[in-house]
CSV table of C-alpha atoms in Angstrom, one decimal:
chain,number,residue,atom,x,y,z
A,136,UNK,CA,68.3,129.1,-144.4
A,137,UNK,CA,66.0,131.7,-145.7
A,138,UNK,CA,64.3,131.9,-149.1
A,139,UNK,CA,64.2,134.6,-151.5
A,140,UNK,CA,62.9,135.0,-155.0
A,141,UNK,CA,65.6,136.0,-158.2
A,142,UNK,CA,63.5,137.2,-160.7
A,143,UNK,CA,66.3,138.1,-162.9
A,144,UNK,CA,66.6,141.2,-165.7
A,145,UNK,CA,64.3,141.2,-168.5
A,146,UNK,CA,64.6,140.1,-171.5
A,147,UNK,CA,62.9,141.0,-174.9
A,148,UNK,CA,60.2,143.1,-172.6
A,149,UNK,CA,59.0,143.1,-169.0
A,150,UNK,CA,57.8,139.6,-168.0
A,151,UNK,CA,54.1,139.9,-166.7
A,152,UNK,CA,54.4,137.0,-164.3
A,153,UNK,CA,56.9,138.6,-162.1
A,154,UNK,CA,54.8,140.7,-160.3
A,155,UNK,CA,52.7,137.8,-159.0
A,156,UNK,CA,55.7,135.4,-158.2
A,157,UNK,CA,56.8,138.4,-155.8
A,158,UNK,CA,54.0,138.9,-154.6
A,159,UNK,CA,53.3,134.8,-153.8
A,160,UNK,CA,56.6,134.3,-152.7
A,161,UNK,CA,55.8,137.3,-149.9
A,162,UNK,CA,52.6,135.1,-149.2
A,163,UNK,CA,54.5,131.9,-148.6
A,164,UNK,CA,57.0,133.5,-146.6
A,165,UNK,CA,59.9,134.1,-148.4
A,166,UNK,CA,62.2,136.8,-147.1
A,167,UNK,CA,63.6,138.6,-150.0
A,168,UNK,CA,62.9,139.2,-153.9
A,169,UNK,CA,65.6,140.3,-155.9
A,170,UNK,CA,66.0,142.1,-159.5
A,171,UNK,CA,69.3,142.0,-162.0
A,172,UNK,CA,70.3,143.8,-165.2
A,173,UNK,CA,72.7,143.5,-167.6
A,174,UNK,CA,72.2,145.9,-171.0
A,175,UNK,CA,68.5,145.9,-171.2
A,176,UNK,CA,66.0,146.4,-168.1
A,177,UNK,CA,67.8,148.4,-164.9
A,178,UNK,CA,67.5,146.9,-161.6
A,179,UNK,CA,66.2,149.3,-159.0
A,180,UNK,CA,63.0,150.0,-161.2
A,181,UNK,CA,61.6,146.8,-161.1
A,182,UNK,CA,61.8,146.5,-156.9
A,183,UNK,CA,61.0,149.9,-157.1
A,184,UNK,CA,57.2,148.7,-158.6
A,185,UNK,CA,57.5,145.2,-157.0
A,186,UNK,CA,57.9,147.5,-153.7
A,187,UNK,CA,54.6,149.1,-154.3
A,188,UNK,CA,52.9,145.8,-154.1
A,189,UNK,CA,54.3,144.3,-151.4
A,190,UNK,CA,54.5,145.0,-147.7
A,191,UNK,CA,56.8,143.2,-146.0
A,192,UNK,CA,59.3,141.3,-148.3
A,193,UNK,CA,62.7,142.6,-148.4
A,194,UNK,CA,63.9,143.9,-152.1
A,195,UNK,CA,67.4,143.4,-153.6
A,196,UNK,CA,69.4,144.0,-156.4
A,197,UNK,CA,71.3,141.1,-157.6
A,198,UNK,CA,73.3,142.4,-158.8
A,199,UNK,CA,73.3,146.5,-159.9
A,200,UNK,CA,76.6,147.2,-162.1
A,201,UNK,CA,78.9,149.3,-161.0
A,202,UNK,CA,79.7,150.3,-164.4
A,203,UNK,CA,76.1,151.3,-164.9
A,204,UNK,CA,76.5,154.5,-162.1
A,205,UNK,CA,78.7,156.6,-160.3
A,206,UNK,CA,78.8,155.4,-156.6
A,207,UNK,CA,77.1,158.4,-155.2
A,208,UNK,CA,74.5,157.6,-157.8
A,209,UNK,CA,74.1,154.3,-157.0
A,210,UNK,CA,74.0,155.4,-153.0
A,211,UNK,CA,70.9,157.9,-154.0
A,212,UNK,CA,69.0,155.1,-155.7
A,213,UNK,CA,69.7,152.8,-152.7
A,214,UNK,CA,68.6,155.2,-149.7
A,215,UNK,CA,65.7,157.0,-152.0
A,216,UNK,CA,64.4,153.1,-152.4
A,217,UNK,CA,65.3,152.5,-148.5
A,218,UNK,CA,62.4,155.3,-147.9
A,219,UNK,CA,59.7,154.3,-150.3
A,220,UNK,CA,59.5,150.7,-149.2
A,221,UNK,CA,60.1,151.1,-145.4
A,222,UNK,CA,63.4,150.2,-144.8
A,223,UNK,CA,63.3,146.3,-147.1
A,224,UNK,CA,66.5,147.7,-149.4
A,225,UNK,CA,69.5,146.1,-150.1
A,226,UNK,CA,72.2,146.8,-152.6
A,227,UNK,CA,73.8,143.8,-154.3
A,228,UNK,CA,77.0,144.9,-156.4
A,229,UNK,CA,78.5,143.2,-159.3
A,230,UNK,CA,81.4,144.4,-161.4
A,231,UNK,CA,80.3,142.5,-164.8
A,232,UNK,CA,83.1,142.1,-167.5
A,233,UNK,CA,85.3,144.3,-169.9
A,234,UNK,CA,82.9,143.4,-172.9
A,235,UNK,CA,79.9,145.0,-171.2
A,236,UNK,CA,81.9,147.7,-169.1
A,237,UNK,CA,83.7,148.9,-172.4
A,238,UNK,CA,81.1,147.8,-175.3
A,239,UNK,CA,77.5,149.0,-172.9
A,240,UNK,CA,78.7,151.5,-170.5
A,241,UNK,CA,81.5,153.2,-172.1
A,242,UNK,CA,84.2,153.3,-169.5
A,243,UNK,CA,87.3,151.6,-169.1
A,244,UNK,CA,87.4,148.0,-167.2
A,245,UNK,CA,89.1,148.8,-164.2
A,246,UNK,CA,92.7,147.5,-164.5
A,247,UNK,CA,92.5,146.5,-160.2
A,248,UNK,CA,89.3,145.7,-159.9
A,249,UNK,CA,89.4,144.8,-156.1
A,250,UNK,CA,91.0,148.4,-156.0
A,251,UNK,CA,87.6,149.6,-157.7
A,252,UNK,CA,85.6,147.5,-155.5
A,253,UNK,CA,86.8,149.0,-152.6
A,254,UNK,CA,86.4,152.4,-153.6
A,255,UNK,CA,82.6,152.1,-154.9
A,256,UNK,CA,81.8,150.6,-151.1
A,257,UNK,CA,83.8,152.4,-149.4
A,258,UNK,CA,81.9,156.1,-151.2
A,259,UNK,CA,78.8,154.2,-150.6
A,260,UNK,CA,79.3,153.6,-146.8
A,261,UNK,CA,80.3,157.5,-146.8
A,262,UNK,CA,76.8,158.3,-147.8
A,263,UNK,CA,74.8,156.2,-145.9
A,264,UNK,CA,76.7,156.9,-142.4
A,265,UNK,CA,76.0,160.9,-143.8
A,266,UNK,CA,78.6,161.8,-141.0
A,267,UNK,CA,80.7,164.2,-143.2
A,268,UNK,CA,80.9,165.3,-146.8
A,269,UNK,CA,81.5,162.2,-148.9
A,270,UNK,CA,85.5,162.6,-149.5
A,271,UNK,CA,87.5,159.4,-151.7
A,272,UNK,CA,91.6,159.7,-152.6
A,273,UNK,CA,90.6,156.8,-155.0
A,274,UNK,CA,92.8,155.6,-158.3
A,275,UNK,CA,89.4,154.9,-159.7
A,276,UNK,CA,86.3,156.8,-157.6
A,277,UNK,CA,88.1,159.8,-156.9
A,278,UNK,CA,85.6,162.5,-154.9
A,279,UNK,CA,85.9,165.6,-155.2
A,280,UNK,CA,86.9,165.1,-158.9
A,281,UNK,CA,90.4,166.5,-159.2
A,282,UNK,CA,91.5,165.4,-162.9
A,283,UNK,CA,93.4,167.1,-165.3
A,284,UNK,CA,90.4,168.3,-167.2
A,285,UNK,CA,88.5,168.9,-163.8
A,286,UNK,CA,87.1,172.9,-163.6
A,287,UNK,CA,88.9,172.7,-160.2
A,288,UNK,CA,86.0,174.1,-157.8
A,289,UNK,CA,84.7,170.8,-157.3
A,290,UNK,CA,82.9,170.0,-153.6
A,291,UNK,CA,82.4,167.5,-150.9
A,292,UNK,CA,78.9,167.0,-150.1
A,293,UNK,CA,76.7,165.2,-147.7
A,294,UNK,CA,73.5,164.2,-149.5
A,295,UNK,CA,70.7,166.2,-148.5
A,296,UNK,CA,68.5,163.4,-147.8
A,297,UNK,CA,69.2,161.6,-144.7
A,298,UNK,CA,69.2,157.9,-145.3
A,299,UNK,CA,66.9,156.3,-143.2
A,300,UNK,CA,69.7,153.7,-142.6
A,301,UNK,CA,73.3,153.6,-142.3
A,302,UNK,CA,73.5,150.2,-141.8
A,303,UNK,CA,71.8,149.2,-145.2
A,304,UNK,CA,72.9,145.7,-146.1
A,305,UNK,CA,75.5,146.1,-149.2
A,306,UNK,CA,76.6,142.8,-151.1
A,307,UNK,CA,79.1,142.1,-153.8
A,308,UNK,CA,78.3,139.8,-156.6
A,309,UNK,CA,82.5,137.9,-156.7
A,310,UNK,CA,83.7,135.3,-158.4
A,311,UNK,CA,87.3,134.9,-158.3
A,312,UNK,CA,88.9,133.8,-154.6
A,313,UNK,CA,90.8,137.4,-153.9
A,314,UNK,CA,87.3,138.9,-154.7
A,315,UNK,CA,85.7,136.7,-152.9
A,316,UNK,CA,87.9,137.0,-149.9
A,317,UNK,CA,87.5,141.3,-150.1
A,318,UNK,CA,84.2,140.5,-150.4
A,319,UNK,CA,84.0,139.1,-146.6
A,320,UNK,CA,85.9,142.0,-145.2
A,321,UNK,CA,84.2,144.8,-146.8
A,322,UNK,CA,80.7,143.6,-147.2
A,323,UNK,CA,77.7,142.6,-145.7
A,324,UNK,CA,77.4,139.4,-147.5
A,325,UNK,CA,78.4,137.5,-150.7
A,326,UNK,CA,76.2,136.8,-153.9
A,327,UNK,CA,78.0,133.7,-155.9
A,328,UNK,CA,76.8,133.2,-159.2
A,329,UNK,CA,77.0,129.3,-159.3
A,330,UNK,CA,77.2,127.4,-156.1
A,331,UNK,CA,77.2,123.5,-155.8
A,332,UNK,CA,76.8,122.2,-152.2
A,333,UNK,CA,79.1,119.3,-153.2
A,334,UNK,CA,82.3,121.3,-154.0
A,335,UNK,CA,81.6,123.9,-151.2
A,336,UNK,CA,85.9,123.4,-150.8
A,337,UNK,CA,86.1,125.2,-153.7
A,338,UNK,CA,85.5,128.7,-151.6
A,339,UNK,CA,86.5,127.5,-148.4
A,340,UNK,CA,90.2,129.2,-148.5
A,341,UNK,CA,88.3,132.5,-149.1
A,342,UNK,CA,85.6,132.2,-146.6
A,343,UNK,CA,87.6,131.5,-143.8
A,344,UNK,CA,86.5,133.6,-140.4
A,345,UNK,CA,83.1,135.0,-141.6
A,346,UNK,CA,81.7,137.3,-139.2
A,347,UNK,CA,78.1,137.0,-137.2
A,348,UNK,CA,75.3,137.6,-139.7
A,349,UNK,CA,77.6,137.8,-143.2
A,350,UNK,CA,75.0,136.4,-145.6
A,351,UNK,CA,75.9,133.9,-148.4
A,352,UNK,CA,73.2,134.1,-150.8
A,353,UNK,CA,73.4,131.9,-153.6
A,354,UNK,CA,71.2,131.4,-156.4
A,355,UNK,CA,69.5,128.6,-157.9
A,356,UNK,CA,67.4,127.3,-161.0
A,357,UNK,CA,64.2,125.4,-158.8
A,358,UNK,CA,61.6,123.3,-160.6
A,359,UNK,CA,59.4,120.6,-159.7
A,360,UNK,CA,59.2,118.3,-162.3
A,361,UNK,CA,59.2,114.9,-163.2
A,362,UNK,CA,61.9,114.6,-166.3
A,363,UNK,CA,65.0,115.7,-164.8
A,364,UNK,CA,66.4,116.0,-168.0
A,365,UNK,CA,63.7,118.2,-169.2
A,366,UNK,CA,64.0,120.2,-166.2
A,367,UNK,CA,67.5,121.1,-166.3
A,368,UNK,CA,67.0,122.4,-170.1
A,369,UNK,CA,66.7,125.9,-168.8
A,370,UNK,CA,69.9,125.6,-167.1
A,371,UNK,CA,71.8,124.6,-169.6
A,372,UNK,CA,70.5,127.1,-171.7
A,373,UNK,CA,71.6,129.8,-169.3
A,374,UNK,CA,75.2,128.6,-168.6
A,375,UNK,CA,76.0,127.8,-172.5
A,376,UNK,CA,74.9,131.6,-172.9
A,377,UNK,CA,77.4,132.8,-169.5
A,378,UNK,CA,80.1,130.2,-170.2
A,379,UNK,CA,80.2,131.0,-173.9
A,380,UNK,CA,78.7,134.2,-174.7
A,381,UNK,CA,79.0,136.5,-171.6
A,382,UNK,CA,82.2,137.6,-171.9
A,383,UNK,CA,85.6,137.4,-174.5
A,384,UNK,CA,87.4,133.9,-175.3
A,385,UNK,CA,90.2,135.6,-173.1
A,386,UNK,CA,88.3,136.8,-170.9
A,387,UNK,CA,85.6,135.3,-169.4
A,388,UNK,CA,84.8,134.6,-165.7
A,389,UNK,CA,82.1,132.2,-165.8
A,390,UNK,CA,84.3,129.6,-167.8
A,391,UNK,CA,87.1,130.4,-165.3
A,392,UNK,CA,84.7,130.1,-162.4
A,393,UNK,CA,83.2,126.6,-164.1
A,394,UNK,CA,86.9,125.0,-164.4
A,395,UNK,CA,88.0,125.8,-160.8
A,396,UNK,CA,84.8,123.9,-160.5
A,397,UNK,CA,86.1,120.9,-161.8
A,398,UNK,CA,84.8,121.2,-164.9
A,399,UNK,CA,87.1,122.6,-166.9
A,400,UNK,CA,87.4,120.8,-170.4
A,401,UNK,CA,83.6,120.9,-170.6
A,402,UNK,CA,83.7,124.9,-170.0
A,403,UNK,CA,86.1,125.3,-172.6
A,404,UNK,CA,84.3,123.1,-175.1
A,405,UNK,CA,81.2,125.1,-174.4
A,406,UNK,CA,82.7,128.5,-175.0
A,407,UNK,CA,84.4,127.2,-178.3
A,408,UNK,CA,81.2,126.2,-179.7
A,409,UNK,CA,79.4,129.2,-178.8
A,410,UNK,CA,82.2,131.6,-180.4
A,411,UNK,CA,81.7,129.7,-183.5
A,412,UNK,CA,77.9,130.1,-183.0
A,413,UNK,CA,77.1,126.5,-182.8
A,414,UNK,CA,74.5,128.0,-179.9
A,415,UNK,CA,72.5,124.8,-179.1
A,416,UNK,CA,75.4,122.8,-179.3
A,417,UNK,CA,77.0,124.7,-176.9
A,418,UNK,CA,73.7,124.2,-174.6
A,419,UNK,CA,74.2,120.4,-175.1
A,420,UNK,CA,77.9,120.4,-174.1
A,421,UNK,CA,77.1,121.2,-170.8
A,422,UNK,CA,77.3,118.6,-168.4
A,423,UNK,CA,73.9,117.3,-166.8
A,424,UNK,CA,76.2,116.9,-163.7
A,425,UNK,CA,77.3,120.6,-163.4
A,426,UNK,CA,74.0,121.8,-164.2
A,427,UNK,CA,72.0,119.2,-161.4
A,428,UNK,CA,74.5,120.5,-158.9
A,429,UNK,CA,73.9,124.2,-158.5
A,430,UNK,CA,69.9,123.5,-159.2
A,431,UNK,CA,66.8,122.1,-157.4
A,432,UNK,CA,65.1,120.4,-160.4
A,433,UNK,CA,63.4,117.0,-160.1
A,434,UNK,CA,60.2,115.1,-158.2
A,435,UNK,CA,59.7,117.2,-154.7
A,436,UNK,CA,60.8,114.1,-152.8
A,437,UNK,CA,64.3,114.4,-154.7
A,438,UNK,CA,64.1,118.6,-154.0
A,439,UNK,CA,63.6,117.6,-150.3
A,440,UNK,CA,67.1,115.3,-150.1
A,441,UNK,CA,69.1,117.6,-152.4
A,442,UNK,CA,67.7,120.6,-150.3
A,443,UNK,CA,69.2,119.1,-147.0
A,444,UNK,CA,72.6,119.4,-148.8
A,445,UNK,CA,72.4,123.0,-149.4
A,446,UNK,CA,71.5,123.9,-145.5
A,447,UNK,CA,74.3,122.0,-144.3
A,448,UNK,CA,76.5,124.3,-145.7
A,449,UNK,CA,77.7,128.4,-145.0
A,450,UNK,CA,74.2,129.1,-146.9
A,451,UNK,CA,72.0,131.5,-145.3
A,452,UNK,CA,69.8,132.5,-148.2
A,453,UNK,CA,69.2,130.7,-151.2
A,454,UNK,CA,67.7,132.9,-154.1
A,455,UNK,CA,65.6,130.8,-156.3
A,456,UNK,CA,64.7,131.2,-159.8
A,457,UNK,CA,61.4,129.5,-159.3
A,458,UNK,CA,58.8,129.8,-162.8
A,459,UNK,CA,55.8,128.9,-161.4
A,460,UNK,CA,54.0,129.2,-158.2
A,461,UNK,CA,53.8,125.5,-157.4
A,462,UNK,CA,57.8,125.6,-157.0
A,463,UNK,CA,57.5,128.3,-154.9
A,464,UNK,CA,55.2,126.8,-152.6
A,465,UNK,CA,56.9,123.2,-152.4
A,466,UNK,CA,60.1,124.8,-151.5
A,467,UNK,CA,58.7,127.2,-148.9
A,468,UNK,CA,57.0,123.7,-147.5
A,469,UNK,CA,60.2,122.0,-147.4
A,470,UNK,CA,62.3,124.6,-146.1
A,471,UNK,CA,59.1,125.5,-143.1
């Protein structure tokens, strides 16, 4: 199981510590280092300037929204980045939700989303493979643009750049089981956002037959720390903000993801008292149980026996939001 570093989006301004945890965590070893955004900070430039400092560790987005770019846009900030740091790109997808696909971005929520999926990979594989002019009969990616307001002289094109890969690893960022399942026939790998090592029978219908090198690359909160407790704080905090705030009542993944989890009157709970903008009491409400499970937090001998769970599994990387150097360099000890 390899080791990479999730360092996130930004939030009120760009965090000055991240530079050095990528560049530590390419140090001790770690194969990858990966970047995020939601409606703040983009993704590709961060690992563009993490790229600049670092030599050998390979960069990912985790995850770009699609929402955010056109998929021949998306392709040019992927192969462009593929140059500059010698071939250490890969493109991790994520659809986000209606709120921030309508209320950020603009555009409709795509009403088949696996349809939209399909189409935004499949334009992406046109332009790395560069083999013809990049041509999509899509519902939702169309190429050459052909609408009823279209001027009509629209033209396939091949990008003038040749990519300097055409295999460039592309992963999707799924959470519901028909996602997740498209997700291991059109992709190179899977980002989950919450994984527990314990339920890993939640996914197993849609992860049936994975092919050689299909990477499952989870993250996880890591901390070494004494107070439990005190340590899983941060988690909390971030899933009583997903669970309750990122996204509608009606519509919100990461309380549907939670419940198939077995956890389902607890996500509810949480999203009610978020809505109602009892914010810390939503943090509370989450259970110390869901949070321990998809997290490495504790003394490193209790790291080092929950560790062992999350090898045995279909993990191949695990993407660790690690705050401190210390983490990162017990975890790179344990996992030597």
């Amino acid at each position: 199981m390899r080791l990479g570093l999730a360092l996130g989006y930004w939030g009120r301004g760009p965090d000055p510590g991240h530079l050095t945890l990528a560049r530590e965590a390419e140090r001790l070893g770690y194969d990858s280092v990966w970047t995020a955004e939601a409606w703040g900070s983009d993704a590709f430039t961060p690992l563009t300037w993490i790229a600049a400092h670092t030599s050998r560790i390979r960069l990912g987005t985790a995850v770009a929204q699609m929402a955010a770019r056109t998929p021949t846009a998306t392709a040019m900030h992927a192969l462009t980045l593929d140059h500059l740091s010698g071939g250490r790109m890969m493109l991790g997808l994520g659809l986000s939700g209606p709120q921030v696909v309508e209320g950020w971005y603009g555009r409709p929520f795509p009403a088949s989303p696996l349809t939209a999926t399909r189409e935004y990979v499949d334009t992406i594989r046109q332009v790395l493979r560069r083999e013809a002019p990049v041509q999509v009969d899509g519902r939702f990616h169309p190429l050459p643009y052909r609408g009823a307001d279209a001027v009509g002289i629209g033209k396939a094109l091949k990008p003038i750049t040749h990519p300097l890969r055409s295999t460039l690893p592309l992963l999707l960022g799924a959470e519901g089981p028909k996602n997740i399942a498209q997700t291991t026939r059109v992709a190179d790998g899977w980002l989950p956002l919450y994984w527990s090592p314990l339920r890993t029978d939640v996914y197993a219908a849609s992860l049936t037959g994975l092919r050689a090198g299909f990477m499952v690359a989870p993250m996880a909160r890591a901390k070494v720390c004494d107070d439990v407790a005190e340590g899983l704080l941060p988690v909390k905090a971030m899933l009583g903000f997903y669970i309750g705030g990122m996204g509608h009542a009606a519509h919100n993944f990461h309380a549907d993801l939670m419940a198939r989890m077995g956890f389902e009157d607890e996500a509810r709970r949480v999203q009610e008292l978020f809505l109602a903008g009892r914010k810390e009491e939503a943090v509370l409400a989450v259970p110390d149980a869901f949070a321990d499970e998809i997290s490495l937090v504790g003394p490193r001998e209790r790291i080092a026996e929950r560790l062992e769970l999350w090898r045995a599994g279909p993990v191949t990387d695990l993407l660790v939001t690690a705050p401190d150097p210390h983490t990162l360099r017990v975890l790179a000890e344990l996992n030597s």
